[in-house]
mmCIF file of C-alpha atoms in Angstrom:
data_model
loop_
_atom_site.group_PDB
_atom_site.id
_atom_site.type_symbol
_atom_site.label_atom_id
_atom_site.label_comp_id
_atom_site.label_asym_id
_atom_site.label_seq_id
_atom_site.Cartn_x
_atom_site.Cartn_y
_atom_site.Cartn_z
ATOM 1 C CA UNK A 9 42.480 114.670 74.105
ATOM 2 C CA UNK A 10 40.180 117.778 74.233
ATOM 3 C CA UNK A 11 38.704 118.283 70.738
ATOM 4 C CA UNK A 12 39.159 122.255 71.377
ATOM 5 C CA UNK A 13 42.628 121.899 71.809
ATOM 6 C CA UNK A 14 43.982 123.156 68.432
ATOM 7 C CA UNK A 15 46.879 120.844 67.176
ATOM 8 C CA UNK A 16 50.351 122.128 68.448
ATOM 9 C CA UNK A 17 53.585 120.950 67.140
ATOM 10 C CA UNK A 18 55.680 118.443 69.376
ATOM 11 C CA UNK A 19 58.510 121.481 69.682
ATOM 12 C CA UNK A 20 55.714 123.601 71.022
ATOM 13 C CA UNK A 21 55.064 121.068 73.777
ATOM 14 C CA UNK A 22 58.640 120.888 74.645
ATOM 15 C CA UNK A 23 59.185 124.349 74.869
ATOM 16 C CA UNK A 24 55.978 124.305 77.365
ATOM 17 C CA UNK A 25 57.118 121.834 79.574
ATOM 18 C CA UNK A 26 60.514 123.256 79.666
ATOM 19 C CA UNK A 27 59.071 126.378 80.428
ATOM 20 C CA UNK A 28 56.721 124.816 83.165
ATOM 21 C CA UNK A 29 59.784 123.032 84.604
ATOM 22 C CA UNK A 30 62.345 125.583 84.747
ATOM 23 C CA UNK A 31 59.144 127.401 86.634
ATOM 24 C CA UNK A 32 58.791 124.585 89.027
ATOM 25 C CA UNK A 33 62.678 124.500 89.473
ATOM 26 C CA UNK A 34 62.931 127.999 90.036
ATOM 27 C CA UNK A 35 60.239 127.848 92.644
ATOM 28 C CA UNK A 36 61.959 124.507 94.393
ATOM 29 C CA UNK A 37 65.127 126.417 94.328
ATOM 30 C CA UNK A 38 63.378 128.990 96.663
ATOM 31 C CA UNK A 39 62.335 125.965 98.728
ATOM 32 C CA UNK A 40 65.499 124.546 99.207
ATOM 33 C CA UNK A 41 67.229 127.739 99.943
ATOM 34 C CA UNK A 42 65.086 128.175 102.970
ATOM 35 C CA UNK A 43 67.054 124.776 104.684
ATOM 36 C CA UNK A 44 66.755 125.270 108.525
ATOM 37 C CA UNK A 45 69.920 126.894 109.639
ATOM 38 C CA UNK A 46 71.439 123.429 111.258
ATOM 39 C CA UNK A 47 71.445 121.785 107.632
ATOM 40 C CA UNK A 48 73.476 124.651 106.153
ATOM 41 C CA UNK A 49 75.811 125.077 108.784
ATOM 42 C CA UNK A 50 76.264 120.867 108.145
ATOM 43 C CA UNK A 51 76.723 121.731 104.107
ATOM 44 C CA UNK A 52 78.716 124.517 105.459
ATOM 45 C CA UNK A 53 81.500 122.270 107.297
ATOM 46 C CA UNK A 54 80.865 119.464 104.596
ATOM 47 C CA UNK A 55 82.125 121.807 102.217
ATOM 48 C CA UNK A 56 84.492 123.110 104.171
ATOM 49 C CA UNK A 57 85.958 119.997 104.892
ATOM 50 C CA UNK A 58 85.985 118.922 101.207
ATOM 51 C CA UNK A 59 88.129 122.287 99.999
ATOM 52 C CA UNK A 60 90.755 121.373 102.832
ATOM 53 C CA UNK A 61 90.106 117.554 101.045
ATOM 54 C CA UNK A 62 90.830 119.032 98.107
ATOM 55 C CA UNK A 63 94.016 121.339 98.875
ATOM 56 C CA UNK A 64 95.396 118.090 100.790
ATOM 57 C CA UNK A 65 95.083 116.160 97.243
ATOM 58 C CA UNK A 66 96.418 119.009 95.255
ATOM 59 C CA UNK A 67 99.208 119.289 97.863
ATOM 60 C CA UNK A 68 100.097 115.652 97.441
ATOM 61 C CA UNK A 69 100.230 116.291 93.391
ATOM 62 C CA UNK A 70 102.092 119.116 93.471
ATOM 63 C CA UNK A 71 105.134 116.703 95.542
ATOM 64 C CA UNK A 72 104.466 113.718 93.267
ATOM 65 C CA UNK A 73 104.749 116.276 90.215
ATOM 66 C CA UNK A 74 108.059 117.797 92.538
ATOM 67 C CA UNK A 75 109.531 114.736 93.268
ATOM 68 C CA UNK A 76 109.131 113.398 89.791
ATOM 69 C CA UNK A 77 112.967 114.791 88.395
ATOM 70 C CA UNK A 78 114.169 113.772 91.666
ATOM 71 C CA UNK A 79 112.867 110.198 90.921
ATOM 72 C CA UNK A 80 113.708 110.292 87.275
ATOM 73 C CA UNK A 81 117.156 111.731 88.816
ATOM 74 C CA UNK A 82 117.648 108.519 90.433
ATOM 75 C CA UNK A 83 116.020 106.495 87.830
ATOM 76 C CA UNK A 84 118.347 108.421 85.393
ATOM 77 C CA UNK A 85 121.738 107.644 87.596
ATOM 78 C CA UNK A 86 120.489 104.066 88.294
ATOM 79 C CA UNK A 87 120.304 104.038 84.287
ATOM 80 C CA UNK A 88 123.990 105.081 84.235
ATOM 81 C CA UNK A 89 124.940 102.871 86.632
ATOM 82 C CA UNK A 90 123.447 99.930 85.194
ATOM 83 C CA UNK A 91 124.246 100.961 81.374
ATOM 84 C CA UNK A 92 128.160 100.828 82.515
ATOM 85 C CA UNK A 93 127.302 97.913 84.919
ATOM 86 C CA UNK A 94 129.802 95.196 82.977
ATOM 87 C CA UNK A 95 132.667 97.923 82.535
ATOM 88 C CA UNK A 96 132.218 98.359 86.597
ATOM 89 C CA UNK A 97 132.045 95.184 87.136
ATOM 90 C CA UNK A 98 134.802 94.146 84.817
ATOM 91 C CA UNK A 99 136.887 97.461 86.363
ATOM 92 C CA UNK A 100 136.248 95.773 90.140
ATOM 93 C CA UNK A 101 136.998 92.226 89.223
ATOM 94 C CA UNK A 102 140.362 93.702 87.258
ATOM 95 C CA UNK A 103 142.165 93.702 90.929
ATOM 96 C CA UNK A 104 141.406 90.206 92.206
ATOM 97 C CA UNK A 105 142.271 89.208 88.618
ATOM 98 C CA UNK A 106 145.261 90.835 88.940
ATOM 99 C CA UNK A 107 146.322 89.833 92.755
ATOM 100 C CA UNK A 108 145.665 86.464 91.332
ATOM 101 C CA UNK A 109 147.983 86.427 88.518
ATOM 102 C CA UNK A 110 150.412 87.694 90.333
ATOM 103 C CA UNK A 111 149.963 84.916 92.686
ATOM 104 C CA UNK A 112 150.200 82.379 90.057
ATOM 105 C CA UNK A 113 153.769 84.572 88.619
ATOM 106 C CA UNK A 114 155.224 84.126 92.242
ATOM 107 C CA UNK A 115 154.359 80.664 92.180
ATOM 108 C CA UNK A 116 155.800 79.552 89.013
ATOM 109 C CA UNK A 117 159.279 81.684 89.625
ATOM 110 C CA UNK A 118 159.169 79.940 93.324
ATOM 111 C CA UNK A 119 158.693 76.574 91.374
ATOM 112 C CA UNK A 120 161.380 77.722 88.482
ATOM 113 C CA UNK A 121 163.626 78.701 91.122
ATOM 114 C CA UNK A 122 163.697 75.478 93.330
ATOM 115 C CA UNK A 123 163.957 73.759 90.110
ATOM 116 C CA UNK A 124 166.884 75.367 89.388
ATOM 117 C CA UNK A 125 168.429 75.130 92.937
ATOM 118 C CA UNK A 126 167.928 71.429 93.277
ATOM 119 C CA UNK A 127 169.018 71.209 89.828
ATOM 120 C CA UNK A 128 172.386 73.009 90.123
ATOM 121 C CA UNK A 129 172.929 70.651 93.244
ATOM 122 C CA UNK A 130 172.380 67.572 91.409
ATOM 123 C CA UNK A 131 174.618 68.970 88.742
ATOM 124 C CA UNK A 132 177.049 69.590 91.638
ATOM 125 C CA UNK A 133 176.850 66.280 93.053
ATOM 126 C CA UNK A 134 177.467 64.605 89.728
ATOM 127 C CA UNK A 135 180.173 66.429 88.581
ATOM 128 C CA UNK A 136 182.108 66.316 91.845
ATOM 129 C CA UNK A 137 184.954 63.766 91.688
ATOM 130 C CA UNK A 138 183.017 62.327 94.960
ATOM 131 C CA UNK A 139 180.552 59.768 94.027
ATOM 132 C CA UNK A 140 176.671 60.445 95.854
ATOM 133 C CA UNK A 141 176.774 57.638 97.950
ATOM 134 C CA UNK A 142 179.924 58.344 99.965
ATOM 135 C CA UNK A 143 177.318 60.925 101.757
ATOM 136 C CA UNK A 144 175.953 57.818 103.451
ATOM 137 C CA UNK A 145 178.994 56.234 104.438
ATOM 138 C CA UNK A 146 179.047 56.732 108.245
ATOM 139 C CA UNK A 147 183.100 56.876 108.054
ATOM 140 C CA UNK A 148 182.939 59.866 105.330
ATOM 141 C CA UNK A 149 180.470 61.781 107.355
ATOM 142 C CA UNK A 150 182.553 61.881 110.054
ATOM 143 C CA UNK A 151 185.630 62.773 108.810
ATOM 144 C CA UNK A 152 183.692 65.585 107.120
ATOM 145 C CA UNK A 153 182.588 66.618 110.862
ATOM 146 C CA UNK A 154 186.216 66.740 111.674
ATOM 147 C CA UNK A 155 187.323 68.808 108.821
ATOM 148 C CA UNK A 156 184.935 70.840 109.527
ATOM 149 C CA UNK A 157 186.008 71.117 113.587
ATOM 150 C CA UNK A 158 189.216 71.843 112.642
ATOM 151 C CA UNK B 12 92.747 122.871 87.835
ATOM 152 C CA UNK B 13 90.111 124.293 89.913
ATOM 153 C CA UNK B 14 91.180 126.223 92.846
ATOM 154 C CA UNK B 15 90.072 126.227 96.586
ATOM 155 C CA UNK B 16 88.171 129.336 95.575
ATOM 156 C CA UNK B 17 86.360 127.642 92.465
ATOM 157 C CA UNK B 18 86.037 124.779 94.383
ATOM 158 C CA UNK B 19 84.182 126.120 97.208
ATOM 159 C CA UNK B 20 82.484 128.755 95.377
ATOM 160 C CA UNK B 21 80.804 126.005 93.268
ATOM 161 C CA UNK B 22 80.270 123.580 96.339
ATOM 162 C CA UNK B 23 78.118 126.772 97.888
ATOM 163 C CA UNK B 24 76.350 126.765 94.845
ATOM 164 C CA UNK B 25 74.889 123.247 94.598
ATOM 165 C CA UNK B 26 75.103 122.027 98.353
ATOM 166 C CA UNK B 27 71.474 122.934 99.155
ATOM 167 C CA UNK B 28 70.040 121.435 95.477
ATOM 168 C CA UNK B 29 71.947 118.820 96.252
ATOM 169 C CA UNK B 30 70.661 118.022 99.741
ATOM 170 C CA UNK B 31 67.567 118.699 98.718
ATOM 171 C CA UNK B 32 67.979 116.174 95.433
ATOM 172 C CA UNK B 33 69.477 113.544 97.659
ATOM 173 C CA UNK B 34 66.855 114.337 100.742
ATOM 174 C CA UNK B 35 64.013 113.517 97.733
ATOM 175 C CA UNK B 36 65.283 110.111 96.901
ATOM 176 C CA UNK B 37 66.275 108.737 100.071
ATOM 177 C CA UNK B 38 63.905 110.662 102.576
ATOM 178 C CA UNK B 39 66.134 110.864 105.177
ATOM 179 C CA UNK B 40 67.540 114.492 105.689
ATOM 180 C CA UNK B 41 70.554 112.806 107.743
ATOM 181 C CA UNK B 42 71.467 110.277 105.073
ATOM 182 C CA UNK B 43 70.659 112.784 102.687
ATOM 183 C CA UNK B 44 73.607 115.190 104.133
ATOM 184 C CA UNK B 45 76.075 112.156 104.224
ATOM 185 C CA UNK B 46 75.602 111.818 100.260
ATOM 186 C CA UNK B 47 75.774 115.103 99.868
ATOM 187 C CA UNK B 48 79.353 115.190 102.076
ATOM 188 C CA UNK B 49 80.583 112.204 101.136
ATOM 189 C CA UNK B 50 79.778 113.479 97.264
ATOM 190 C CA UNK B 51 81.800 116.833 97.959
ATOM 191 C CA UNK B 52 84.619 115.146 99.381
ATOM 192 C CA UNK B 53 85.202 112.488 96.654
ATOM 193 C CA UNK B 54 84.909 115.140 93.809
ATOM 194 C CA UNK B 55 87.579 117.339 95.931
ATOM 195 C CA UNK B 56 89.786 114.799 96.385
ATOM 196 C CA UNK B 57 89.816 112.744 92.685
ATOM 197 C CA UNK B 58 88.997 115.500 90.526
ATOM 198 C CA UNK B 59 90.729 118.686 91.914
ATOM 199 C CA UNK B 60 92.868 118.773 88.856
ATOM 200 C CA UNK B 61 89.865 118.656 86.834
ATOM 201 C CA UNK B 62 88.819 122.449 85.347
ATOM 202 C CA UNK B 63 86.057 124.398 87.011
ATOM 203 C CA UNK B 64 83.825 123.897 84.204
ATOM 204 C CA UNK B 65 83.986 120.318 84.660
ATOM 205 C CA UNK B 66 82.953 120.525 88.366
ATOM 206 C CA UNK B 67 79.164 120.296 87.638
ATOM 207 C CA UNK B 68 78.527 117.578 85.590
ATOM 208 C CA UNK B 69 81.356 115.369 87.895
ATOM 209 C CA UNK B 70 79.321 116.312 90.794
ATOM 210 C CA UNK B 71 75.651 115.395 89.513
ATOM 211 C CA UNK B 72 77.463 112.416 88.853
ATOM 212 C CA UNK B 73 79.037 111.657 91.787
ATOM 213 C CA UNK B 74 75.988 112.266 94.207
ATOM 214 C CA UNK B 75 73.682 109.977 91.573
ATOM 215 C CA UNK B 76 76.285 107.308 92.283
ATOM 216 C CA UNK B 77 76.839 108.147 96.052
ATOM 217 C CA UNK B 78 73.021 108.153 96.182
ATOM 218 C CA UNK B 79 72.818 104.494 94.559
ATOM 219 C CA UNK B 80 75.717 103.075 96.445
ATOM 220 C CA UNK B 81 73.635 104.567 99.395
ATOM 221 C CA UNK B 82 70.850 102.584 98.258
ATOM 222 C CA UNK B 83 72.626 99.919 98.164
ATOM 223 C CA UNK B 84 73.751 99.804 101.240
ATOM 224 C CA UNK B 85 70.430 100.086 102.847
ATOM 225 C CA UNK B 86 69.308 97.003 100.423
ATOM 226 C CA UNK B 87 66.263 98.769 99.247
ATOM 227 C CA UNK B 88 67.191 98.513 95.779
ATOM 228 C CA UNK B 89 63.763 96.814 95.466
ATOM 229 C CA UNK B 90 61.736 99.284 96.198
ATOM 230 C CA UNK B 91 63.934 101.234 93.535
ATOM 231 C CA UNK B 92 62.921 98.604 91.446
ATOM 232 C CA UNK B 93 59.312 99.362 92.013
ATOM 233 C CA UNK B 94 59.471 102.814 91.323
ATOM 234 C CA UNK B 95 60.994 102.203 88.541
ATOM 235 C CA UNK B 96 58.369 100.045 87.096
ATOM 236 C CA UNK B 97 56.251 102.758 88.331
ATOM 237 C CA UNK B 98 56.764 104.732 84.624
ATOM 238 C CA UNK B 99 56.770 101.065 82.506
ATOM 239 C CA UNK B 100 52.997 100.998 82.523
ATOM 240 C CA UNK B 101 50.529 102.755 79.994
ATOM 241 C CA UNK B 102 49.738 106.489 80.214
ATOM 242 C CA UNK B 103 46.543 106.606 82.335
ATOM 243 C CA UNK B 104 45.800 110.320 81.332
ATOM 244 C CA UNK B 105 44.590 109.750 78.205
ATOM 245 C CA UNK B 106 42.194 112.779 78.184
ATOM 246 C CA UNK B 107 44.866 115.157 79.975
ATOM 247 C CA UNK B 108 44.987 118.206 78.353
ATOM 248 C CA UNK B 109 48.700 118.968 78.427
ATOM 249 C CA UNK B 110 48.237 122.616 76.465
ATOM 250 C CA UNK B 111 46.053 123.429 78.640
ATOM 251 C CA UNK B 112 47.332 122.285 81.834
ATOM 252 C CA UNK B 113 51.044 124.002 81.381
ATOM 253 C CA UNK B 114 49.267 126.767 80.895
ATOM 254 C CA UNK B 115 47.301 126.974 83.495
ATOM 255 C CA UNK B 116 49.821 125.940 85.574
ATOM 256 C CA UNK B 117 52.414 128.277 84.155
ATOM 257 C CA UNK B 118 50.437 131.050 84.400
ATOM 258 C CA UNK B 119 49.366 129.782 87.999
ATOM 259 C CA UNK B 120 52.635 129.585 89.410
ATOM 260 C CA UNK B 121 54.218 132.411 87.357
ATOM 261 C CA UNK B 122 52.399 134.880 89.006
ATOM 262 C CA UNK B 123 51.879 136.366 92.454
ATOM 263 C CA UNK B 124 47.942 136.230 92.249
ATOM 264 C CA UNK B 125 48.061 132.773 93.069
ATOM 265 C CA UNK B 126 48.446 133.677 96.298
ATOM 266 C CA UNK B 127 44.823 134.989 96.314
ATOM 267 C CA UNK B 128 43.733 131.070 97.308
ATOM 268 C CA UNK B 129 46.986 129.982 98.600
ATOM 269 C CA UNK B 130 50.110 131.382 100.184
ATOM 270 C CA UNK B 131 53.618 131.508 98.639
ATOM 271 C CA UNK B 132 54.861 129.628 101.082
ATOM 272 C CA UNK B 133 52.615 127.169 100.946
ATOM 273 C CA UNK B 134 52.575 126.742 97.100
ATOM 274 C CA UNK B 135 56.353 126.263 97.230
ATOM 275 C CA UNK B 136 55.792 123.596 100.075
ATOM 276 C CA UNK B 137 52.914 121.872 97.923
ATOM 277 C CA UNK B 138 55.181 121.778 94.741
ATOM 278 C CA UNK B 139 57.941 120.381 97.191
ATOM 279 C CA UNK B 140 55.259 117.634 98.396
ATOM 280 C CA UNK B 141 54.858 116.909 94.778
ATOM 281 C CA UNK B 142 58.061 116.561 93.941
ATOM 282 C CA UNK B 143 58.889 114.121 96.281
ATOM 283 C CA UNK B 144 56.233 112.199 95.340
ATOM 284 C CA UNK B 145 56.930 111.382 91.870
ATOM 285 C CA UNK B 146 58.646 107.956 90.639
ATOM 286 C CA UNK B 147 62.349 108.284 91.675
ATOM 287 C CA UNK B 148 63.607 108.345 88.166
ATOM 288 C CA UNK B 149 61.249 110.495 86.827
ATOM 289 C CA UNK B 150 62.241 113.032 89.864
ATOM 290 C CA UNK B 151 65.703 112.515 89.115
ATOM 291 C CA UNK B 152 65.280 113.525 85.009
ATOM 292 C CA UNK B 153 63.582 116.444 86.180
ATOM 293 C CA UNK B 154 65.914 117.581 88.603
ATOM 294 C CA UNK B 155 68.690 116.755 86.697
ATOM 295 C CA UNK B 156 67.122 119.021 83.437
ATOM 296 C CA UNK B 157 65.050 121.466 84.809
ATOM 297 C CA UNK B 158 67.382 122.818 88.134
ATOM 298 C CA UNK B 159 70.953 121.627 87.402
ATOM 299 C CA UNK B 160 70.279 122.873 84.136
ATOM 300 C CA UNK B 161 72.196 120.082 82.486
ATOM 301 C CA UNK B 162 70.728 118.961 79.061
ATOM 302 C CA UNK B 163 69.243 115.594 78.167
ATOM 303 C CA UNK B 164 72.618 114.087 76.902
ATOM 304 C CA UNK B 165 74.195 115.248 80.179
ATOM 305 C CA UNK B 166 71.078 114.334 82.141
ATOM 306 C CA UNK B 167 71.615 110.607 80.570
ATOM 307 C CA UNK B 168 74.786 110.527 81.333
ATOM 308 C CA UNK B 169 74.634 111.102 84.454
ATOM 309 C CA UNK B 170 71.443 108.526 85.139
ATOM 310 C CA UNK B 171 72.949 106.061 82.800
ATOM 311 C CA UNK B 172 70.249 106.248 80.273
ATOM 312 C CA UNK B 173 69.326 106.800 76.601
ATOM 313 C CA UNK B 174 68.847 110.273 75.590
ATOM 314 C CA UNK B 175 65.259 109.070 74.670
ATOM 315 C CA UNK B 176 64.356 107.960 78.430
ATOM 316 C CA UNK B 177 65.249 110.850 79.699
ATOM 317 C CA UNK B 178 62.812 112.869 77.597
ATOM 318 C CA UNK B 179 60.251 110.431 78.483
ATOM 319 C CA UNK B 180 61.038 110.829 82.464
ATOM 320 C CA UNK B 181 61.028 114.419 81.955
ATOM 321 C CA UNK B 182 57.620 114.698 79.879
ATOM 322 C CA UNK B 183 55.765 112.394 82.337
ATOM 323 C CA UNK B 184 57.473 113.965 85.340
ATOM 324 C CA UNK B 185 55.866 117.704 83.679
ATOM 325 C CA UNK B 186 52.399 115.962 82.801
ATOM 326 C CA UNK B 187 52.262 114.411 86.684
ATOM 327 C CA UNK B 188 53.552 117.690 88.611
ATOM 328 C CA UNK B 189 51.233 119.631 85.954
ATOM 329 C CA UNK B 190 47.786 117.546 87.439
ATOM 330 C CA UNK B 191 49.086 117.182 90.949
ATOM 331 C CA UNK B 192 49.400 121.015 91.060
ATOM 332 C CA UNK B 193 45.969 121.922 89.159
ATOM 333 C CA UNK B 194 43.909 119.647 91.284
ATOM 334 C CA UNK B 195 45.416 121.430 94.330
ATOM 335 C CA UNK B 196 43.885 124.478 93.183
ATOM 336 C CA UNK B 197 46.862 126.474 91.798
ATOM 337 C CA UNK B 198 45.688 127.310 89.144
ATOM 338 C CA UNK B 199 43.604 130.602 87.831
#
């Protein structure tokens, strides 16, 4: 360090070389505003091209941000539809349940009913004065085919 | 959210610093114009819903990290590495007068009657020169401080680095322009 330099506080020094490089900024600014004219017509369609970047990305937000209640719509009725899900279920299974029951009703009054046919004939043929097995005398049989001829 | 106007108003206001910024670290004005593109682009298209005032800063960012991923790419991140190391070693000017220097300097470049020796043009060409010739990081602190205008915690943040560093990069990058400029005669 020069011995004539008087002492200078560390703030002073940073004000100088702020000063000196703002200075030396301002002068590069000049610099690089003096491009040839093929670089800024290439900034020129960079930039370009980045705005129409840009309004393509907003664009894009703007339908996301749209279609958001739309999705929440469906996310909303898929909600309601899932919430309810057993009662629909249950409420679609209730006719098959049904059809089935009432195939099992029929079935038993079918049964209860040729129960009660083949038990009034029994009933029949044992309280007749006839006993069962004249039916399979061959001589009874046909003298019921002739009563029956005549 | 910034709007096409914003957008492209601010765009036309940093594309040439930042061609220039870019052309200084990777000395190719092609490559350099790629960054720069590629730069605009990706801050259009992730940050358009950011607010205007938060355009500069995400920019300087952007283009330091285009820049790097450039440099990547190309696989000369030694000779980043070397530059860097350029600003680890000992001050060599141990008998620079700094006072007097930015003064000089200052006063040199501050004023048309340094054109008396030298022409304007050719000053601003010389200080260009020397400019590109300084360690990449200390170009980039100086940049960064002195013509974005950001300040040192923004300048770190966007290189990545302690506040501290990028006061040193920033002093050293003053004290090296401040020589190269007076031993080329601007001065007084």
């Amino acid at each position: 360090m020069n011995n004539n330099t008087p002492l200078i506080h560390s703030t002073d020094v940073d004000a100088l070389q702020a000063r000196f490089g703002m200075r030396v900024a301002s002068l590069l600014g000049e610099q690089a505003q003096q491009a040839p004219s093929d670089i800024s017509e290439r900034l020129r369609v960079a930039r370009e091209q980045a705005v129409e970047r840009g309004r393509m990305a907003r664009r894009q937000t703007r339908l996301a941000t749209a279609s958001a209640p739309i999705v929440l719509g469906r996310g909303g009725a898929a909600s309601l539809a899932e919430r309810p899900g057993w009662w629909v279920k249950l409420a679609s299974a209730m006719p098959l349940a049904m059809l089935v029951c009432g195939l099992l009703v029929i079935d038993h009054l079918h049964e209860q009913a040729q129960i009660k046919a083949t038990a009034d004939v029994d009933a029949a043929l044992l309280s007749d004065d006839l006993p069962p097995t004249a039916y399979s005398d061959p001589g009874f049989a046909e003298y019921l085919k002739a009563t029956a001829q005549q | 959210m910034a709007t096409d106007k914003e957008l492209s108003d601010f765009l036309k206001s940093v594309e040439k610093r930042a061609f220039k910024r870019t052309a200084f670290a990777v000395r190719d004005d092609d490559a350099a114009l790629d960054i720069v593109q590629d730069a605009m682009i990706r801050l259009a298209e992730k940050y358009i819903d950011r607010p205007a005032a938060e355009l500069p800063l995400l920019f300087q960012r952007i283009l330091s990290n285009a820049t790097m991923d450039w440099f990547r790419r190309q696989k000369v991140r030694n000779a980043l590495v070397h530059n860097f190391s350029d600003f680890e070693g000992g001050d060599e000017d141990g008998d620079f007068d700094l006072l007097e220097t930015l003064d000089t300097v200052e006063s040199s470049i501050g004023t048309e009657s340094a054109a008396d020796s030298v022409s304007r043009d050719q000053i601003l060409l010389l200080i260009d020169t020397e400019v590109a010739q300084l360690p990449a990081r200390q170009r980039e602190a100086f940049l960064l401080r002195y013509w974005e205008e950001l300040d040192v915690a923004e300048t770190a943040s966007v290189m990545g680095c302690s506040e501290g560093s990028v006061k040193t990069h920033c002093s050293r990058a003053v004290h090296a322009l401040a020589k190269a400029l007076k031993a080329k005669g601007i001065a007084p």
